[in-house]
Amino acid sequence: MRRVVVVVNPPTHELDVIGPLSVFATANDMLAARGSQAEPYAPELVSAGASLTVNCQPGFAVLAVRRYEQVRGPIDTLLVAGGPGARLGCTPAFHDWLRRRAKRVRRVGSVCSGAFVLAAAGLLEGRRVTTHWLYAADLARRYPNVEVDANPIWVQDGNVYTSAGITAGMDLSLALVEEDHGSELALAVARHLVMFLRRPGGQAQFSVALAGQGSERREFHELSIWITQHLGEDLRVEMLAERAGMSDRNFSRMFAREVGVSPGQFVERARLERARTCLERGTATIDAIADTCGYRSREVLRRAFVRHVGLTPSEYRERFRAQRRPRIAAQSESSRSVIGTVAVI
């Protein structure tokens, strides 16, 4: 079995531990239902605290199966959960244990602020990582030799995986399931858990659609969702104003006040976000992506990417897809490419 150990230094956020463990347990259910002969997971929660009791912030506790010193035998995947305990710091003895174990596991990772624990143990030196956006600056300040990117949902650098806040640990876990068993099973797990999206690692922690939904006025809330679902259509200000039943000037003023950006900026960001997702996740031609996302031509898409991302669409696709291919393929245990379902927000 693929032993997955989620280790936590209490207190924690409950989803940091329950989310990933639920993904792996559900994958086991899906494998069993299919009569698959593939290796199932053996997920377990391990405490780095003084006892097996893992206190969670909402006011309840969960019970770990053992403390870290009691872990025996091989581990396939070792994940460090986040939470206040991770940011406050662990004991030197635990860091020593973590360093030793990390050398013998196929992959190691963190959920949310669990990246602080990996960094303190020296496992993130020279690597590109992510964490919850709220703590990214602090992580970069504490560990200057770590390249902290506050934008992605999750990041893979070699056999080290780091994820953003809370629920992003489930996104990362789904990606690991996909790496082991393929995209069909990972998608089945996501559907079973009724996850709204199965987000690729490169997707931003803050999506354009989420920003639009922050409006307190229902008409702008609904319009922002409609825009992201009709990016290939005519989305000029006058067309959007007509749909909102407002004058062009009043619409532009009210939209900027409610959403935080002008209608034109919102549309541009939504189109760019969709184009990035298409390039990251699919095989469609750049011409087709430009048409789907509402760009007038391949050249207009190229100019938008160079202006906002600093890369051409072709360079972006090559860099991202290459980054997502496991860099441990040359080792004894190779991995499949981490490929997910296109996230359409």
Tab-separated table of C-alpha atoms in Angstrom:
chain	number	residue	atom	x	y	z
A	1	MET	CA	0.000	0.000	0.000
A	2	ARG	CA	1.033	3.611	-0.515
A	3	ARG	CA	1.489	4.851	3.021
A	4	VAL	CA	0.527	8.520	3.380
A	5	VAL	CA	1.478	10.151	6.662
A	6	VAL	CA	-0.023	13.531	7.519
A	7	VAL	CA	1.926	14.915	10.455
A	8	VAL	CA	0.766	17.923	12.437
A	9	ASN	CA	2.062	20.063	15.269
A	10	PRO	CA	-1.093	21.171	17.168
A	11	PRO	CA	-3.097	23.308	17.173
A	12	THR	CA	-4.217	23.140	13.575
A	13	HIS	CA	-7.058	23.961	11.221
A	14	GLU	CA	-9.236	20.875	10.893
A	15	LEU	CA	-9.326	20.970	7.085
A	16	ASP	CA	-5.524	20.942	6.924
A	17	VAL	CA	-5.619	17.342	8.129
A	18	ILE	CA	-9.132	16.086	7.377
A	19	GLY	CA	-9.165	17.412	3.801
A	20	PRO	CA	-6.106	15.531	2.472
A	21	LEU	CA	-6.910	12.373	4.464
A	22	SER	CA	-10.446	12.384	3.014
A	23	VAL	CA	-9.091	12.629	-0.531
A	24	PHE	CA	-6.852	9.588	-0.106
A	25	ALA	CA	-9.561	7.606	1.693
A	26	THR	CA	-12.059	8.400	-1.057
A	27	ALA	CA	-9.514	7.315	-3.667
A	28	ASN	CA	-9.375	3.969	-1.888
A	29	ASP	CA	-13.166	3.697	-2.076
A	30	MET	CA	-13.087	4.453	-5.805
A	31	LEU	CA	-10.349	1.873	-6.419
A	32	ALA	CA	-12.251	-0.783	-4.467
A	33	ALA	CA	-15.512	-0.031	-6.285
A	34	ARG	CA	-13.738	-0.534	-9.603
A	35	GLY	CA	-12.077	-3.740	-8.518
A	36	SER	CA	-8.733	-2.148	-9.286
A	37	GLN	CA	-5.531	-4.006	-8.513
A	38	ALA	CA	-3.648	-0.712	-8.127
A	39	GLU	CA	-2.017	0.008	-4.807
A	40	PRO	CA	-4.449	1.712	-2.409
A	41	TYR	CA	-3.409	4.307	0.139
A	42	ALA	CA	-2.788	3.791	3.828
A	43	PRO	CA	-3.455	7.285	5.212
A	44	GLU	CA	-2.727	8.077	8.839
A	45	LEU	CA	-2.580	11.124	11.060
A	46	VAL	CA	0.571	11.509	13.162
A	47	SER	CA	1.122	14.020	15.948
A	48	ALA	CA	4.263	16.087	16.433
A	49	GLY	CA	2.832	17.389	19.695
A	50	ALA	CA	3.105	16.143	23.232
A	51	SER	CA	0.177	13.720	22.919
A	52	LEU	CA	-2.069	12.017	20.393
A	53	THR	CA	-4.714	14.702	20.861
A	54	VAL	CA	-4.673	17.208	18.012
A	55	ASN	CA	-6.564	20.347	18.967
A	56	CYS	CA	-8.331	22.134	16.114
A	57	GLN	CA	-9.184	25.826	16.070
A	58	PRO	CA	-12.996	25.512	15.808
A	59	GLY	CA	-13.017	24.075	19.328
A	60	PHE	CA	-12.766	20.319	18.907
A	61	ALA	CA	-9.977	17.762	18.734
A	62	VAL	CA	-9.075	14.742	16.642
A	63	LEU	CA	-6.980	11.791	17.706
A	64	ALA	CA	-3.781	10.872	15.885
A	65	VAL	CA	-2.920	7.207	15.463
A	66	ARG	CA	0.595	7.692	16.872
A	67	ARG	CA	3.282	10.251	17.654
A	68	TYR	CA	6.045	10.815	15.132
A	69	GLU	CA	8.679	8.906	17.156
A	70	GLN	CA	6.470	5.828	16.962
A	71	VAL	CA	6.372	5.759	13.167
A	72	ARG	CA	7.978	2.588	11.872
A	73	GLY	CA	8.442	1.277	8.384
A	74	PRO	CA	8.543	2.975	4.975
A	75	ILE	CA	6.500	6.040	4.044
A	76	ASP	CA	5.476	6.802	0.480
A	77	THR	CA	4.160	10.359	0.941
A	78	LEU	CA	4.837	12.606	3.930
A	79	LEU	CA	2.692	15.726	4.296
A	80	VAL	CA	3.057	18.364	7.008
A	81	ALA	CA	-0.196	20.086	7.922
A	82	GLY	CA	-0.394	23.769	8.755
A	83	GLY	CA	-2.056	25.794	11.462
A	84	PRO	CA	-0.890	27.920	14.390
A	85	GLY	CA	1.337	25.115	15.661
A	86	ALA	CA	3.230	24.993	12.379
A	87	ARG	CA	3.906	28.727	12.415
A	88	LEU	CA	4.951	28.765	16.073
A	89	GLY	CA	7.576	26.119	15.406
A	90	CYS	CA	8.332	22.508	16.230
A	91	THR	CA	10.963	20.916	18.430
A	92	PRO	CA	14.527	20.374	17.154
A	93	ALA	CA	13.958	16.644	17.639
A	94	PHE	CA	11.019	16.694	15.253
A	95	HIS	CA	12.999	18.667	12.668
A	96	ASP	CA	15.752	16.047	12.872
A	97	TRP	CA	13.181	13.279	12.384
A	98	LEU	CA	11.649	15.117	9.460
A	99	ARG	CA	15.015	15.585	7.727
A	100	ARG	CA	15.857	11.907	8.110
A	101	ARG	CA	12.467	10.744	6.906
A	102	ALA	CA	12.405	13.134	3.953
A	103	LYS	CA	15.480	11.439	2.526
A	104	ARG	CA	13.664	8.105	2.382
A	105	VAL	CA	10.209	9.048	1.103
A	106	ARG	CA	9.085	9.257	-2.503
A	107	ARG	CA	7.650	12.710	-1.990
A	108	VAL	CA	7.230	15.233	0.803
A	109	GLY	CA	4.872	18.178	0.996
A	110	SER	CA	3.032	20.710	3.094
A	111	VAL	CA	-0.474	22.039	3.498
A	112	CYS	CA	-0.879	25.782	4.067
A	113	SER	CA	1.554	27.036	6.716
A	114	GLY	CA	3.074	23.576	7.016
A	115	ALA	CA	5.668	25.074	4.653
A	116	PHE	CA	7.144	26.826	7.718
A	117	VAL	CA	7.938	23.426	9.206
A	118	LEU	CA	9.590	22.154	6.024
A	119	ALA	CA	11.587	25.374	5.753
A	120	ALA	CA	12.714	25.193	9.385
A	121	ALA	CA	13.950	21.669	8.734
A	122	GLY	CA	15.985	22.929	5.774
A	123	LEU	CA	13.938	21.019	3.200
A	124	LEU	CA	12.967	24.045	1.116
A	125	GLU	CA	16.399	25.589	0.560
A	126	GLY	CA	16.702	26.820	-3.024
A	127	ARG	CA	13.220	25.618	-3.926
A	128	ARG	CA	10.163	27.394	-5.292
A	129	VAL	CA	7.255	26.997	-2.872
A	130	THR	CA	3.906	28.447	-1.934
A	131	THR	CA	1.836	28.826	1.196
A	132	HIS	CA	-1.272	30.685	2.304
A	133	TRP	CA	-1.133	34.195	0.838
A	134	LEU	CA	-1.475	35.682	4.315
A	135	TYR	CA	1.799	34.114	5.483
A	136	ALA	CA	3.860	34.218	2.284
A	137	ALA	CA	5.739	37.415	3.120
A	138	ASP	CA	6.631	36.110	6.579
A	139	LEU	CA	7.883	32.824	5.123
A	140	ALA	CA	10.060	34.697	2.621
A	141	ARG	CA	11.412	36.968	5.365
A	142	ARG	CA	12.276	34.113	7.708
A	143	TYR	CA	13.851	31.945	5.007
A	144	PRO	CA	15.538	34.150	2.372
A	145	ASN	CA	16.974	31.144	0.523
A	146	VAL	CA	13.462	29.894	-0.251
A	147	GLU	CA	11.699	31.223	-3.359
A	148	VAL	CA	8.186	31.958	-2.099
A	149	ASP	CA	5.411	32.442	-4.671
A	150	ALA	CA	2.186	33.605	-3.022
A	151	ASN	CA	0.100	33.168	-6.152
A	152	PRO	CA	-0.348	29.434	-7.019
A	153	ILE	CA	-2.725	26.938	-5.453
A	154	TRP	CA	0.133	24.469	-5.153
A	155	VAL	CA	3.705	24.110	-6.395
A	156	GLN	CA	5.866	21.129	-7.238
A	157	ASP	CA	9.647	21.434	-7.147
A	158	GLY	CA	11.269	18.057	-7.616
A	159	ASN	CA	9.685	15.673	-5.158
A	160	VAL	CA	8.678	18.504	-2.813
A	161	TYR	CA	5.103	19.782	-2.988
A	162	THR	CA	3.707	22.818	-1.176
A	163	SER	CA	0.127	24.072	-1.188
A	164	ALA	CA	-1.713	27.269	-0.375
A	165	GLY	CA	-4.268	27.756	2.363
A	166	ILE	CA	-6.575	25.176	3.916
A	167	THR	CA	-8.657	23.650	1.086
A	168	ALA	CA	-5.701	23.870	-1.311
A	169	GLY	CA	-4.402	20.815	0.541
A	170	MET	CA	-7.263	18.892	-1.058
A	171	ASP	CA	-6.269	20.215	-4.483
A	172	LEU	CA	-2.721	19.060	-3.888
A	173	SER	CA	-3.908	15.663	-2.650
A	174	LEU	CA	-6.022	15.237	-5.775
A	175	ALA	CA	-2.963	16.038	-7.878
A	176	LEU	CA	-1.002	13.359	-6.028
A	177	VAL	CA	-3.797	10.858	-6.605
A	178	GLU	CA	-3.699	11.767	-10.274
A	179	GLU	CA	0.054	11.335	-10.365
A	180	ASP	CA	-0.367	7.835	-8.937
A	181	HIS	CA	-3.557	6.626	-10.610
A	182	GLY	CA	-4.420	8.945	-13.490
A	183	SER	CA	-6.793	11.818	-14.112
A	184	GLU	CA	-9.930	9.664	-14.404
A	185	LEU	CA	-9.697	8.478	-10.809
A	186	ALA	CA	-8.760	11.930	-9.510
A	187	LEU	CA	-11.797	13.415	-11.218
A	188	ALA	CA	-14.018	10.673	-9.789
A	189	VAL	CA	-12.718	11.503	-6.314
A	190	ALA	CA	-13.404	15.210	-6.831
A	191	ARG	CA	-16.934	14.457	-7.992
A	192	HIS	CA	-17.579	12.144	-5.068
A	193	LEU	CA	-16.455	14.841	-2.645
A	194	VAL	CA	-18.651	17.321	-4.530
A	195	MET	CA	-15.752	19.723	-4.894
A	196	PHE	CA	-16.806	22.736	-6.931
A	197	LEU	CA	-13.500	22.801	-8.788
A	198	ARG	CA	-10.472	20.637	-9.203
A	199	ARG	CA	-7.971	23.409	-9.532
A	200	PRO	CA	-4.599	23.076	-11.275
A	201	GLY	CA	-1.564	24.159	-9.313
A	202	GLY	CA	-0.954	27.240	-11.432
A	203	GLN	CA	-4.339	28.733	-10.734
A	204	ALA	CA	-4.183	31.854	-8.608
A	205	GLN	CA	-5.266	31.764	-4.964
A	206	PHE	CA	-7.460	34.757	-5.812
A	207	SER	CA	-9.494	34.204	-8.977
A	208	VAL	CA	-11.102	36.941	-11.020
A	209	ALA	CA	-14.512	35.373	-10.474
A	210	LEU	CA	-14.043	35.392	-6.711
A	211	ALA	CA	-13.273	39.101	-6.792
A	212	GLY	CA	-16.484	39.757	-8.719
A	213	GLN	CA	-18.542	37.706	-6.326
A	214	GLY	CA	-17.360	39.909	-3.467
A	215	SER	CA	-19.784	42.630	-4.538
A	216	GLU	CA	-22.630	43.265	-2.128
A	217	ARG	CA	-24.914	44.180	-5.018
A	218	ARG	CA	-26.512	41.106	-6.516
A	219	GLU	CA	-26.595	42.468	-10.065
A	220	PHE	CA	-22.812	42.877	-10.142
A	221	HIS	CA	-22.302	39.538	-8.408
A	222	GLU	CA	-24.341	37.760	-11.074
A	223	LEU	CA	-22.877	39.788	-13.928
A	224	SER	CA	-19.323	38.881	-12.923
A	225	ILE	CA	-20.220	35.190	-13.065
A	226	TRP	CA	-21.958	35.666	-16.413
A	227	ILE	CA	-18.881	37.379	-17.849
A	228	THR	CA	-16.607	34.460	-16.927
A	229	GLN	CA	-19.035	32.104	-18.668
A	230	HIS	CA	-19.247	34.161	-21.885
A	231	LEU	CA	-15.696	35.316	-22.501
A	232	GLY	CA	-15.929	34.702	-26.235
A	233	GLU	CA	-18.779	37.191	-26.634
A	234	ASP	CA	-18.866	40.973	-27.088
A	235	LEU	CA	-18.051	42.290	-23.621
A	236	ARG	CA	-17.609	45.967	-24.331
A	237	VAL	CA	-18.730	48.322	-21.571
A	238	GLU	CA	-21.835	49.428	-23.453
A	239	MET	CA	-22.947	45.816	-23.890
A	240	LEU	CA	-22.423	45.025	-20.211
A	241	ALA	CA	-24.157	48.224	-19.154
A	242	GLU	CA	-27.160	47.318	-21.297
A	243	ARG	CA	-27.272	43.869	-19.702
A	244	ALA	CA	-27.177	45.496	-16.256
A	245	GLY	CA	-29.909	47.964	-17.250
A	246	MET	CA	-27.734	50.989	-16.540
A	247	SER	CA	-26.188	53.866	-18.457
A	248	ASP	CA	-22.603	53.323	-19.603
A	249	ARG	CA	-21.203	55.975	-17.266
A	250	ASN	CA	-23.147	54.928	-14.201
A	251	PHE	CA	-22.405	51.253	-14.840
A	252	SER	CA	-18.645	51.854	-15.123
A	253	ARG	CA	-18.619	53.932	-11.949
A	254	MET	CA	-20.710	51.495	-9.924
A	255	PHE	CA	-18.875	48.394	-11.207
A	256	ALA	CA	-15.473	49.840	-10.301
A	257	ARG	CA	-16.742	50.786	-6.834
A	258	GLU	CA	-18.279	47.367	-6.148
A	259	VAL	CA	-15.727	45.059	-7.769
A	260	GLY	CA	-12.565	47.114	-7.346
A	261	VAL	CA	-11.558	47.301	-11.013
A	262	SER	CA	-13.097	48.787	-14.119
A	263	PRO	CA	-15.314	46.571	-16.323
A	264	GLY	CA	-12.598	46.513	-18.972
A	265	GLN	CA	-9.950	45.432	-16.487
A	266	PHE	CA	-12.224	42.729	-15.104
A	267	VAL	CA	-12.895	41.322	-18.578
A	268	GLU	CA	-9.207	41.421	-19.476
A	269	ARG	CA	-8.206	39.599	-16.295
A	270	ALA	CA	-10.956	37.004	-16.711
A	271	ARG	CA	-9.882	36.296	-20.286
A	272	LEU	CA	-6.248	36.058	-19.292
A	273	GLU	CA	-7.073	33.721	-16.404
A	274	ARG	CA	-9.048	31.427	-18.697
A	275	ALA	CA	-6.297	31.482	-21.317
A	276	ARG	CA	-3.702	30.574	-18.705
A	277	THR	CA	-5.809	27.654	-17.534
A	278	CYS	CA	-6.269	26.429	-21.113
A	279	LEU	CA	-2.544	26.616	-21.755
A	280	GLU	CA	-1.719	24.865	-18.484
A	281	ARG	CA	-4.240	22.080	-18.755
A	282	GLY	CA	-5.135	21.413	-22.377
A	283	THR	CA	-3.746	20.720	-25.819
A	284	ALA	CA	-5.829	23.195	-27.834
A	285	THR	CA	-3.967	25.365	-30.307
A	286	ILE	CA	-3.156	28.918	-29.357
A	287	ASP	CA	-5.451	30.153	-32.137
A	288	ALA	CA	-8.324	28.122	-30.658
A	289	ILE	CA	-7.592	29.408	-27.158
A	290	ALA	CA	-7.540	32.985	-28.408
A	291	ASP	CA	-10.956	32.488	-30.009
A	292	THR	CA	-12.458	30.747	-26.965
A	293	CYS	CA	-11.249	33.420	-24.566
A	294	GLY	CA	-12.492	36.345	-26.638
A	295	TYR	CA	-9.223	37.593	-28.085
A	296	ARG	CA	-9.576	38.853	-31.635
A	297	SER	CA	-6.496	37.007	-32.819
A	298	ARG	CA	-3.489	35.006	-31.760
A	299	GLU	CA	-1.450	38.213	-31.828
A	300	VAL	CA	-3.803	40.002	-29.421
A	301	LEU	CA	-3.485	37.050	-27.018
A	302	ARG	CA	0.289	37.140	-27.375
A	303	ARG	CA	0.448	40.859	-26.556
A	304	ALA	CA	-1.772	40.353	-23.492
A	305	PHE	CA	0.477	37.596	-22.178
A	306	VAL	CA	3.675	39.545	-22.741
A	307	ARG	CA	2.174	42.584	-21.027
A	308	HIS	CA	0.800	40.789	-17.955
A	309	VAL	CA	2.876	37.617	-17.618
A	310	GLY	CA	6.145	38.522	-19.309
A	311	LEU	CA	5.998	35.446	-21.553
A	312	THR	CA	4.415	34.549	-24.844
A	313	PRO	CA	1.596	31.960	-24.712
A	314	SER	CA	3.934	29.339	-26.200
A	315	GLU	CA	6.628	30.097	-23.641
A	316	TYR	CA	4.081	30.025	-20.829
A	317	ARG	CA	2.713	26.645	-21.891
A	318	GLU	CA	6.161	25.137	-22.255
A	319	ARG	CA	7.411	26.471	-18.945
A	320	PHE	CA	4.347	25.459	-16.963
A	321	ARG	CA	3.943	22.019	-18.486
A	322	ALA	CA	7.646	21.351	-18.078
A	323	GLN	CA	7.489	22.509	-14.462
A	324	ARG	CA	4.606	20.158	-13.760
A	325	ARG	CA	6.410	17.092	-15.030
A	326	PRO	CA	7.901	15.258	-12.040
A	327	ARG	CA	11.606	15.984	-11.812
A	328	ILE	CA	12.303	12.654	-10.151
A	329	ALA	CA	11.600	10.636	-13.290
A	330	ALA	CA	15.215	9.526	-13.444
A	331	GLN	CA	15.076	7.989	-9.984
A	332	SER	CA	14.071	4.440	-9.235
A	333	GLU	CA	10.409	5.290	-8.830
A	334	SER	CA	9.160	7.355	-11.744
A	335	SER	CA	5.983	9.404	-11.676
A	336	ARG	CA	3.370	10.322	-14.199
A	337	SER	CA	2.840	13.937	-15.218
A	338	VAL	CA	0.550	15.786	-12.872
A	339	ILE	CA	-2.387	16.655	-15.082
A	340	GLY	CA	-5.713	17.976	-13.850
A	341	THR	CA	-9.084	18.986	-15.150
A	342	VAL	CA	-9.496	22.424	-16.654
A	343	ALA	CA	-10.840	24.725	-13.974
A	344	VAL	CA	-13.483	26.974	-15.434
A	345	ILE	CA	-14.581	29.576	-12.928
